[in-house]
Coordinates of C-alpha atoms (C1' of nucleotides) in Angstrom, one line a residue:
Chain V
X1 CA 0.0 0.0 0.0
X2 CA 3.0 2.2 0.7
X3 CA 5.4 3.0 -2.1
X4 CA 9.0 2.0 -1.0
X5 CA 10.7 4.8 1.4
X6 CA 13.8 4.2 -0.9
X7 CA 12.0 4.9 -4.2
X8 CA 14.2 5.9 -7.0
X9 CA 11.5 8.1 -8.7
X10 CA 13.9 11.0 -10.3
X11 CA 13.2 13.9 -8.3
X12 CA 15.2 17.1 -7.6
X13 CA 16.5 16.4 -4.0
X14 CA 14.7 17.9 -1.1
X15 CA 15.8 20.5 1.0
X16 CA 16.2 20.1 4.7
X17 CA 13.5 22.9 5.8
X18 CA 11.2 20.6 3.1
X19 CA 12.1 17.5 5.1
X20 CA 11.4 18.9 8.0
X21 CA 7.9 20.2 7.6
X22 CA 6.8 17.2 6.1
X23 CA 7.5 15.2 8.7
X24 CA 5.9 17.3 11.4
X25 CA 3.2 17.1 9.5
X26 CA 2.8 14.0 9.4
X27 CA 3.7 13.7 13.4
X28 CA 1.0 16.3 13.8
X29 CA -1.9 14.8 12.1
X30 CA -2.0 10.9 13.3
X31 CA -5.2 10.8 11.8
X32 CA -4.5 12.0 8.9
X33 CA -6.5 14.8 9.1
X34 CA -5.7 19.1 8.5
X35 CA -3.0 19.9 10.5
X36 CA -3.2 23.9 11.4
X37 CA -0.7 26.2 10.3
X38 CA 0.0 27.8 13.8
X39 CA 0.3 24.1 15.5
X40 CA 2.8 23.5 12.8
X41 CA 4.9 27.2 13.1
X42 CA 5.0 26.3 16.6
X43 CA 6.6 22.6 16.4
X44 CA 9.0 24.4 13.9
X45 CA 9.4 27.2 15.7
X46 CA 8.9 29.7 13.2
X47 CA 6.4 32.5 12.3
X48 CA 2.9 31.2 10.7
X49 CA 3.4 33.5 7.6
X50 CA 6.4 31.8 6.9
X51 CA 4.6 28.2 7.3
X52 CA 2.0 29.4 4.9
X53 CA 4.8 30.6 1.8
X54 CA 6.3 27.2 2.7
X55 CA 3.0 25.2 2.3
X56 CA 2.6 26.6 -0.6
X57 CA 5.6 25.6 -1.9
X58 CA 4.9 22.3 -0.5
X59 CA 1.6 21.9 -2.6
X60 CA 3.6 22.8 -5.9
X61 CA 5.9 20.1 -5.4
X62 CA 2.9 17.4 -4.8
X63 CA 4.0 16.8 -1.3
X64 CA 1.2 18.3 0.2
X65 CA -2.5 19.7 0.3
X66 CA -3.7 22.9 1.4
X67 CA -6.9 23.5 1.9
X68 CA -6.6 27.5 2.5
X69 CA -8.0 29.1 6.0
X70 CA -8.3 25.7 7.0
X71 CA -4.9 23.0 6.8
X72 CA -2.8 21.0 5.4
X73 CA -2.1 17.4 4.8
X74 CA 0.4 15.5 3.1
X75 CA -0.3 13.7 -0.2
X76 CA 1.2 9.8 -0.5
X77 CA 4.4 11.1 -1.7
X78 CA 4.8 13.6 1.0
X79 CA 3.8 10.8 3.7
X80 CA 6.4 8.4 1.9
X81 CA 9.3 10.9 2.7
X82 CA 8.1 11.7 5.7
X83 CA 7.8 8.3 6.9
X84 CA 11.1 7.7 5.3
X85 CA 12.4 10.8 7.8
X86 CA 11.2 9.1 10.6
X87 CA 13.0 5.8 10.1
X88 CA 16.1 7.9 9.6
X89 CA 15.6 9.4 12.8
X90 CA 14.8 6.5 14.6
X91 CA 17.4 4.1 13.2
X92 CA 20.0 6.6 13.7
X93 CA 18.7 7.2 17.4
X94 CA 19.4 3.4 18.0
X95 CA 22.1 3.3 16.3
X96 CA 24.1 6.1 18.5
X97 CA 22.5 4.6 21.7
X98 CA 23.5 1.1 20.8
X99 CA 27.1 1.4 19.3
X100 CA 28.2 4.7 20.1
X101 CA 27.0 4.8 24.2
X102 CA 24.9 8.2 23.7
X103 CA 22.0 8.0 26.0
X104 CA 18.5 8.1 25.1
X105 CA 18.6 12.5 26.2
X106 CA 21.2 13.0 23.9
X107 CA 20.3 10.8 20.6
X108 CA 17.7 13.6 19.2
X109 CA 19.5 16.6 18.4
X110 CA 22.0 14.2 16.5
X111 CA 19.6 12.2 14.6
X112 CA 17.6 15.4 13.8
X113 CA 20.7 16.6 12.2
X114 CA 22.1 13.4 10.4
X115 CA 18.8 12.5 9.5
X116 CA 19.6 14.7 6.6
X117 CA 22.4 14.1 5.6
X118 CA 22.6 9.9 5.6
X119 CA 22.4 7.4 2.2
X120 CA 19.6 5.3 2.0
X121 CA 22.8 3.1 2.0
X122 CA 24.1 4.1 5.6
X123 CA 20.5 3.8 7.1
X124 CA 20.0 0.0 5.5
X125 CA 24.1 -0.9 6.8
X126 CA 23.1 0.5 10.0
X127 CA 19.7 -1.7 10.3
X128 CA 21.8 -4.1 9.2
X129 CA 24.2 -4.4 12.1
X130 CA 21.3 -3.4 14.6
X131 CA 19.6 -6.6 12.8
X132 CA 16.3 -4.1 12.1
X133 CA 15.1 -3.1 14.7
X134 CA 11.6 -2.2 15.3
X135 CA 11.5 0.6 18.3
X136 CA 14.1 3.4 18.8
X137 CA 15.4 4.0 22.5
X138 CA 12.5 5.5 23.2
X139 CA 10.1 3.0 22.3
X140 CA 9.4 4.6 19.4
X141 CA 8.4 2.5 16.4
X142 CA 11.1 2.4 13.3
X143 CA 8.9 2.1 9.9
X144 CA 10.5 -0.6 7.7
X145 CA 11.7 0.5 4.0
X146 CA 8.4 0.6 2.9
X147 CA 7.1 2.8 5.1
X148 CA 5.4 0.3 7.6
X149 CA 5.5 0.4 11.4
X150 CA 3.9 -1.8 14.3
X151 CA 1.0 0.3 15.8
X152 CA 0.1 -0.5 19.2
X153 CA -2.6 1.1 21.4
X154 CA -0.8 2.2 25.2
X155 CA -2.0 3.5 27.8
X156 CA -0.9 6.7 29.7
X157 CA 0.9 5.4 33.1
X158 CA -1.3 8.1 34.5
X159 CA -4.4 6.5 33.7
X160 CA -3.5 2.9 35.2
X161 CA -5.5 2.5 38.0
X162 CA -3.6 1.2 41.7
X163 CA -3.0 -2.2 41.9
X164 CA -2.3 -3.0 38.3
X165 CA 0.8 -4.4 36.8
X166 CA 1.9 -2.4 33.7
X167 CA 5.0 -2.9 31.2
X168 CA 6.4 0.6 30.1
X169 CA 6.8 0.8 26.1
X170 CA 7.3 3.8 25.2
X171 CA 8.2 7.4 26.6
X172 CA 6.2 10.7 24.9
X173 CA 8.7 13.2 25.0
X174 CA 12.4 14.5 23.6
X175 CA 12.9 16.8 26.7
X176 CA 16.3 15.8 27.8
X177 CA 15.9 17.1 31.2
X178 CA 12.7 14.8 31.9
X179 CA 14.4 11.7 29.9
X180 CA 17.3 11.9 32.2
X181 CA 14.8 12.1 35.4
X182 CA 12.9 9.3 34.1
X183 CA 16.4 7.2 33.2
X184 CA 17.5 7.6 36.6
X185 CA 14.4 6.3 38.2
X186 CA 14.8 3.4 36.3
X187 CA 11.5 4.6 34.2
X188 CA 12.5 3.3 31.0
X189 CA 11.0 1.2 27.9
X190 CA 11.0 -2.6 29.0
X191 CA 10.5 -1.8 32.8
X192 CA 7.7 -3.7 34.5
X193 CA 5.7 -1.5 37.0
X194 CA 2.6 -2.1 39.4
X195 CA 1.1 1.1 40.4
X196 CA 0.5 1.0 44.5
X197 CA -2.0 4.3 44.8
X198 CA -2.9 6.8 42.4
X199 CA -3.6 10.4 44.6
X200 CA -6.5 12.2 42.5
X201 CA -6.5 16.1 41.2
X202 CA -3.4 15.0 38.6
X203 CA -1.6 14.1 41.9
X204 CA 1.5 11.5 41.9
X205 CA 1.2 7.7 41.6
X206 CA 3.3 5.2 44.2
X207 CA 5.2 2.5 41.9
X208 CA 7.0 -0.4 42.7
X209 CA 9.8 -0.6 40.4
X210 CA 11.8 -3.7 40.3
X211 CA 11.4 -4.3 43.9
X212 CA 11.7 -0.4 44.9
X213 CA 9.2 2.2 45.7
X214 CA 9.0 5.2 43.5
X215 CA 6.6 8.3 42.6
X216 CA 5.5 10.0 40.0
X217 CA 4.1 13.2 39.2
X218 CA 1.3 13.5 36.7
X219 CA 3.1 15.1 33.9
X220 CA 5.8 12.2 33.4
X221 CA 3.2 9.6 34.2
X222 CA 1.1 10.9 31.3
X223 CA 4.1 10.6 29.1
X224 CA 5.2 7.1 30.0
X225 CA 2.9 4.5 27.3
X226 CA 2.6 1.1 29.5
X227 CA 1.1 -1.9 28.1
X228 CA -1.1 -4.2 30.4
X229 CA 0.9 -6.9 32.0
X230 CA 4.2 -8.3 32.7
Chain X
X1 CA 49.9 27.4 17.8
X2 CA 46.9 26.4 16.3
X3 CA 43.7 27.2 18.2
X4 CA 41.5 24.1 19.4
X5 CA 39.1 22.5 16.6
X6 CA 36.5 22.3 19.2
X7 CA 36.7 25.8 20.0
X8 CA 33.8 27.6 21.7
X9 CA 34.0 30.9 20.7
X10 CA 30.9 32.2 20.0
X11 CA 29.9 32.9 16.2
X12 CA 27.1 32.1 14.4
X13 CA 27.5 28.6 12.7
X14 CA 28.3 28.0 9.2
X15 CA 26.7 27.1 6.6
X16 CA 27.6 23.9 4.4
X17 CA 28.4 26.1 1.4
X18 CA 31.0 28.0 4.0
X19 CA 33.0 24.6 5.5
X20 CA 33.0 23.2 1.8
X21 CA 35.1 27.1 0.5
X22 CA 37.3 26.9 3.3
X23 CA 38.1 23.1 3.1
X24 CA 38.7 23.7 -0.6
X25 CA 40.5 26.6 -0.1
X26 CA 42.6 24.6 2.5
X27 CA 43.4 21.5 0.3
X28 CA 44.4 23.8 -2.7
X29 CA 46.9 25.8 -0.8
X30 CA 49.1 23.4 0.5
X31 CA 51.8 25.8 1.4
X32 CA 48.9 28.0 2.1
X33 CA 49.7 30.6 -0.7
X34 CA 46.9 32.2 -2.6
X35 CA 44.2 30.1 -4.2
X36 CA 42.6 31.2 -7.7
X37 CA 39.1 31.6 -7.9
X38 CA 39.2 29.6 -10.8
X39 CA 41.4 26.6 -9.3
X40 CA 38.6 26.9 -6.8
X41 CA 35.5 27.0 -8.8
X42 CA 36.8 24.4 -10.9
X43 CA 37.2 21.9 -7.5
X44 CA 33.6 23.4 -6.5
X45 CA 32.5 22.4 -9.5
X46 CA 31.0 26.2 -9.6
X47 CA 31.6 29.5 -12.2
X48 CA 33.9 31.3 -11.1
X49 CA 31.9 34.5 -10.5
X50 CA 30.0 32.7 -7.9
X51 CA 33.3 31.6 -6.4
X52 CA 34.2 35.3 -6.6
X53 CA 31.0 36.7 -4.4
X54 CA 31.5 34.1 -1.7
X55 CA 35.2 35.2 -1.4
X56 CA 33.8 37.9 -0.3
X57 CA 31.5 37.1 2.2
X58 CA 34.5 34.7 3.9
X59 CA 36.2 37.9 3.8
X60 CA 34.1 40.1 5.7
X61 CA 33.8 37.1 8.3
X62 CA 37.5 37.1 9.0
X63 CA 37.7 33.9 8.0
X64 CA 39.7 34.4 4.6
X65 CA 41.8 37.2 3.0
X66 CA 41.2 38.3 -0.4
X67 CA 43.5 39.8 -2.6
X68 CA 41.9 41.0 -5.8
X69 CA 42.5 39.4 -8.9
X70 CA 45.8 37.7 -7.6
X71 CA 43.6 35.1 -5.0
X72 CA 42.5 34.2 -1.6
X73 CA 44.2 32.6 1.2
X74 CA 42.6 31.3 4.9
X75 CA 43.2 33.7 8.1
X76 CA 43.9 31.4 11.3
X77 CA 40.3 31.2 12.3
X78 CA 39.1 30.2 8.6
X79 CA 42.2 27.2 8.5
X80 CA 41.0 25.9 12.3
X81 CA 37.6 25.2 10.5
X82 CA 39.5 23.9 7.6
X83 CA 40.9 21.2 9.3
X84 CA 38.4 20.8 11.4
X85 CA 35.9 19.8 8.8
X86 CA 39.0 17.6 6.9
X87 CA 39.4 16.0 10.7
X88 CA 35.4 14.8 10.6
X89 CA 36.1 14.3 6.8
X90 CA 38.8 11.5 7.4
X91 CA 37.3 10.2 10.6
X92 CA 33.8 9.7 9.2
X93 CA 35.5 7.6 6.4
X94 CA 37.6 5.7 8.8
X95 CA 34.4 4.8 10.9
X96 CA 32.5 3.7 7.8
X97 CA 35.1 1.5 6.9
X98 CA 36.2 0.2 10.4
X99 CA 32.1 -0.2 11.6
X100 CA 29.7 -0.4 8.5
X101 CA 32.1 -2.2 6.2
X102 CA 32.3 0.5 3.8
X103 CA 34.6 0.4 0.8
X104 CA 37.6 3.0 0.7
X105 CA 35.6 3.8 -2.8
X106 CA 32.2 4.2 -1.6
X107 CA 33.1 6.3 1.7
X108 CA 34.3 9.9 0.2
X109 CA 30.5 10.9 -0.7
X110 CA 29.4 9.5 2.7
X111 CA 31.7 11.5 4.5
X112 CA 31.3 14.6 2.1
X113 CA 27.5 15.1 3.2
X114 CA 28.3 14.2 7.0
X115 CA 30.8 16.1 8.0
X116 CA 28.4 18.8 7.9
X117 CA 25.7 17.6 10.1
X118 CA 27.6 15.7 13.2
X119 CA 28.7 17.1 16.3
X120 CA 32.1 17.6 17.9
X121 CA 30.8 14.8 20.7
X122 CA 30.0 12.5 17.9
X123 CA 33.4 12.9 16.3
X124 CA 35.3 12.1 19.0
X125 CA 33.4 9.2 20.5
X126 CA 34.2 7.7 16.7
X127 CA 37.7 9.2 17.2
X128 CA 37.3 6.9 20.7
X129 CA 36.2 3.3 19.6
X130 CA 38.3 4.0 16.2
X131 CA 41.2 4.2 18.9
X132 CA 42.5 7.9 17.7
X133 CA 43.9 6.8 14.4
X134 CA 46.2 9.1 12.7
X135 CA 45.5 7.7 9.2
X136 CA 42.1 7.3 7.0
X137 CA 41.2 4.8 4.9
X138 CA 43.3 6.1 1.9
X139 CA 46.3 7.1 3.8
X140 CA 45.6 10.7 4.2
X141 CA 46.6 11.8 7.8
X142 CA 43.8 13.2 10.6
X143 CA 43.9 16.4 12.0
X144 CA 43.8 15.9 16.0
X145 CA 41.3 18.0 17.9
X146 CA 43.8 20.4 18.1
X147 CA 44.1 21.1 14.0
X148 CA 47.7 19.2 14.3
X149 CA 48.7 16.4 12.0
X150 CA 51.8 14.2 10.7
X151 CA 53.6 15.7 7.6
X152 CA 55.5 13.0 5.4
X153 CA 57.5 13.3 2.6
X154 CA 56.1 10.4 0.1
X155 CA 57.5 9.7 -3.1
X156 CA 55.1 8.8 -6.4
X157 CA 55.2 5.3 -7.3
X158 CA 55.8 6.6 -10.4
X159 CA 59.5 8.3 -9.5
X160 CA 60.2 5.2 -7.8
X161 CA 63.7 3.7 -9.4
X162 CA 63.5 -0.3 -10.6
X163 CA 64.9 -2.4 -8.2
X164 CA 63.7 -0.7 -5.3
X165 CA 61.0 -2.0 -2.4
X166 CA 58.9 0.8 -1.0
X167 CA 55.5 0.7 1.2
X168 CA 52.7 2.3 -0.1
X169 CA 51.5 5.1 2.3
X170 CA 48.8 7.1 0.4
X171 CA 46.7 6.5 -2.6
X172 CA 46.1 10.7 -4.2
X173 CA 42.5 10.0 -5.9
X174 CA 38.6 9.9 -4.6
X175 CA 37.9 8.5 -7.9
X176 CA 35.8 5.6 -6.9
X177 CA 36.5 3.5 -10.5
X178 CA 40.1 4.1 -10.2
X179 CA 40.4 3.4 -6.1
X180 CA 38.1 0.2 -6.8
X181 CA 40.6 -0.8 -9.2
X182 CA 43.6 -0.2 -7.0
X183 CA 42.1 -2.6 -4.7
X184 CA 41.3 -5.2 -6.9
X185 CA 45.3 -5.2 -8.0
X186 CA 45.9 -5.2 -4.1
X187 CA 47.6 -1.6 -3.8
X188 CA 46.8 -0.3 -0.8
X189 CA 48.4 1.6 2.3
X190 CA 50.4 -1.1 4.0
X191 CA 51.7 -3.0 1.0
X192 CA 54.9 -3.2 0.3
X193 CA 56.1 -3.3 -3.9
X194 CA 59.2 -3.9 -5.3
X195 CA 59.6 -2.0 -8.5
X196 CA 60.7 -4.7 -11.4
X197 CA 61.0 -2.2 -14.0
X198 CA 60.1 1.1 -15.6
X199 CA 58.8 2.0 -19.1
X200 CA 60.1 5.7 -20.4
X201 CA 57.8 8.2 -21.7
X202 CA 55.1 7.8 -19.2
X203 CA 55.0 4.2 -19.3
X204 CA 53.8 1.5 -16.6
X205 CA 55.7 0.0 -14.1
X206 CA 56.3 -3.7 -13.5
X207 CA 55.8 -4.7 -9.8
X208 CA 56.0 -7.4 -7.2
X209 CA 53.1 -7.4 -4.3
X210 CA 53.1 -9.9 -2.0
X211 CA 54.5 -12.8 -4.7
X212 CA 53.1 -11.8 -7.6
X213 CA 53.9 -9.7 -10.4
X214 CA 51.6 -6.8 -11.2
X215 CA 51.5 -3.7 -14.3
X216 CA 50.3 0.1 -13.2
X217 CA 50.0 3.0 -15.5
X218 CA 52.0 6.1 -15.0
X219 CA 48.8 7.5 -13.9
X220 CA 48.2 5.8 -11.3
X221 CA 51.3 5.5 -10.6
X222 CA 51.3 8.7 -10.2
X223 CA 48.6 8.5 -7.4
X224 CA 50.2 6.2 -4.9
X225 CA 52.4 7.7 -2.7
X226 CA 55.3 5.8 -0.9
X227 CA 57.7 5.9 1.6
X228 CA 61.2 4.2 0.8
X229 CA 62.0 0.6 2.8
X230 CA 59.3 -2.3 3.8
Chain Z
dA1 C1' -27.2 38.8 11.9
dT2 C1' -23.4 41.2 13.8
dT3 C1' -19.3 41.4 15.9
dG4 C1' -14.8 40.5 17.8
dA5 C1' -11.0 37.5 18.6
dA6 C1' -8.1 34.0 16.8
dA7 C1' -6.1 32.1 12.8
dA8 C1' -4.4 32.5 8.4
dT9 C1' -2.8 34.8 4.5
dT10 C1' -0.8 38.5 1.7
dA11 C1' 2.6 42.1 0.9
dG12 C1' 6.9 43.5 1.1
dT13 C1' 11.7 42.7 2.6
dA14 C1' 16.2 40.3 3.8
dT15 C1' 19.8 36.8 3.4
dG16 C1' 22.7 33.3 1.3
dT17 C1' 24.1 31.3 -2.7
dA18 C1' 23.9 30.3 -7.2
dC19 C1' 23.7 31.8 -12.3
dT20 C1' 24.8 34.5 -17.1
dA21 C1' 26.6 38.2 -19.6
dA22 C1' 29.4 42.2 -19.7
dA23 C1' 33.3 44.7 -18.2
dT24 C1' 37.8 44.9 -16.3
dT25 C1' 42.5 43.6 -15.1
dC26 C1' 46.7 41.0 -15.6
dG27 C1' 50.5 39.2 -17.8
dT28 C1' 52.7 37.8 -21.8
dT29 C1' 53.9 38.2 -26.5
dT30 C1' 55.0 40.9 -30.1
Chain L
dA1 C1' 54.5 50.1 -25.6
dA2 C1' 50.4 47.9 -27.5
dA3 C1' 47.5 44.4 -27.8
dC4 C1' 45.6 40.0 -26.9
dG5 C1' 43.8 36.1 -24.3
dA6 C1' 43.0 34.3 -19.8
dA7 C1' 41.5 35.3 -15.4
dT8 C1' 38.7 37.8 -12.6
dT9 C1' 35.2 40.8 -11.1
dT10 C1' 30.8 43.4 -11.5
dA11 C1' 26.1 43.9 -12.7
dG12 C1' 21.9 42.1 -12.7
dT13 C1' 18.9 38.1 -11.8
dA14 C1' 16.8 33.9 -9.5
dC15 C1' 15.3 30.8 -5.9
dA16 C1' 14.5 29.0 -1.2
dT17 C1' 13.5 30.4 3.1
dA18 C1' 12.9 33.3 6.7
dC19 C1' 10.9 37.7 8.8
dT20 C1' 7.3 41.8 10.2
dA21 C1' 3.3 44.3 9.5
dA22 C1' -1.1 44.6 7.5
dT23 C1' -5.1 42.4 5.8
dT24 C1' -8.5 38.9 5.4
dT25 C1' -11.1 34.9 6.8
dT26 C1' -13.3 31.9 10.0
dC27 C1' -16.0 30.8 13.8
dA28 C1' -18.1 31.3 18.1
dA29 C1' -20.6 34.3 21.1
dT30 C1' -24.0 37.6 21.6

DNA sequence: ATTGAAAATTAGTATGTACTAAATTCGTTT
DNA sequence: AAACGAATTTAGTACATACTAATTTTCAAT
């Protein structure tokens, strides 16, 4: 259903500011629906006026819809390079965390810049010695070549009620601060955790943590994606 | 003497089209007289009038001095991120090699896109598991973090007298047919020739490597650089 | 139905880097 | 010394991307 990420269609190349803005578009509209131009100027930190000229642009090129006063969404082509960014990304995030010993705080800034500047070649070699992974360090999922990925449906930490058992899969959020915090409580993809008490009024939840007793505010537990069970 | 490659001074960072001048500039200079803009926009693969307005933005950064219709040369500050950018250069290409089993033909257009994009912490953890090497893939020496590297005086294959054994130290293309070549006939850093005999007028040389008897081209010949002995 | 605030777009501008075509300078040859 | 060809620079333009300020559109509230 996908075209192949590493389609050989003869195309001009893309910029980096292109690359970019179709990918959080595509991080922006899960459902595939509009995607606002403010919500995007403020993932890319820049003005809306410029988001609009570049839409524009975008639409030109095929890569995108715009749907004036109202959105943007990306057309198959644009959703193949994006998804093709984001397994760049990914793959390079693992890739520094696994044979380079960055930690998972660090990996982002890095990927987001060599993201743009690796072969399909590199990416593929680097799968390769990873043996293809399918999450990045932060339990992120990697699409494969042609652009697929594993969904799963997780639920926020937050929202586990006391006495469950939860796996943690996946953490929402490239803050390095709070990625640190989390790694330090031992709050990380993989970890199994059973939720003692939950205080109400987005208070803190008691954990027990490989044998230890931890807590949580809100914020992080709504960022940490659990699965049920062990 | 030469200030650190990592320096922290703060300046507003470069663009790729500014590390690619300078490196150019750098490599064309060798005894780091002036540089014609044509020399330069014929490495660049640019017209020279294009070559000609850049000069002059380097200039008004400090980071090169122009001298009107005679050439440019580097200042100190636009040579530290000369060699910076030919340190990442050769260490990229001697991590693709040593970790993701890349060719010493395939690496130069890896390396060319990503020295742009890592950061100083990336190059030196490769620097780190690649143990410091002072040598890339093709023999051409790294620039520690400091912008300082080993000088030797090699000697052409070519100018090498028959009879004599030398080690090849260097090989002087990025040509990816003609290095792929070189490797097939097993002439590579490391190997040690004996010269059989020499054809005038630009002829080829007969050699020995390793046991077996082997024909180069005065080109080529040309392009691998020895030092005397075994 | 009107209005007012929020969102989005247009208009006009700046910056970096490239181009072509025309003009200038340099250095050598006569 | 003059003149010519090669090298270089200038002049004028284009394109991608960003900005601010001004305008327009949308939508919800009255």
């Amino acid at each position: 259903m996908e075209a192949e990420l590493t389609s050989d269609i003869a195309r001009q190349p893309l910029t980096r500011p292109t690359e970019d803005y179709l990918k959080a578009i595509y991080q922006l509209s899960n459902d595939g629906g509009l995607v606002a131009t403010t919500d995007l100027a403020l993932v890319l930190g820049l003005a809306p006026a410029s988001v609009t000229g570049m839409i524009k642009r975008l639409s030109e090129q095929g890569l995108a819809l715009h749907e004036r006063y109202r959105g943007v969404r990306l057309t198959h082509e644009g959703r193949r390079i994006a998804l093709r960014m984001l397994r760049r990304h990914r793959l390079i995030e693992a890739y520094l965390v696994g044979f380079l010993a960055y930690t998972w705080d660090t990996v982002h800034a890095e990927a987001e810049r060599l993201e743009h500047a690796v072969s399909d070649d590199l990416i593929e070699r680097m799968a390769q010695v990873l043996g293809h992974p399918i999450f990045d360090p932060h339990g992120d999922p990697i699409p494969d070549a042609h652009g697929r990925f594993a969904e799963f449906v997780h639920v926020p930490l937050a929202d586990v009620a006391a006495g469950e058992t939860v796996t943690i899969r996946r953490a929402d959020t490239r803050d390095d601060g709070r990625l640190r915090f989390l790694a330090a409580e031992g709050l990380v993809p993989g970890t199994v955790v059973t939720v003692i008490a939950r205080q109400p009024y987005n208070g803190p939840s008691s954990l027990e943590v490989g044998g230890e007793r931890r807590i949580v505010g809100h914020e992080l537990a709504t960022m940490l994606l659990c699965s049920r069970g062990t």
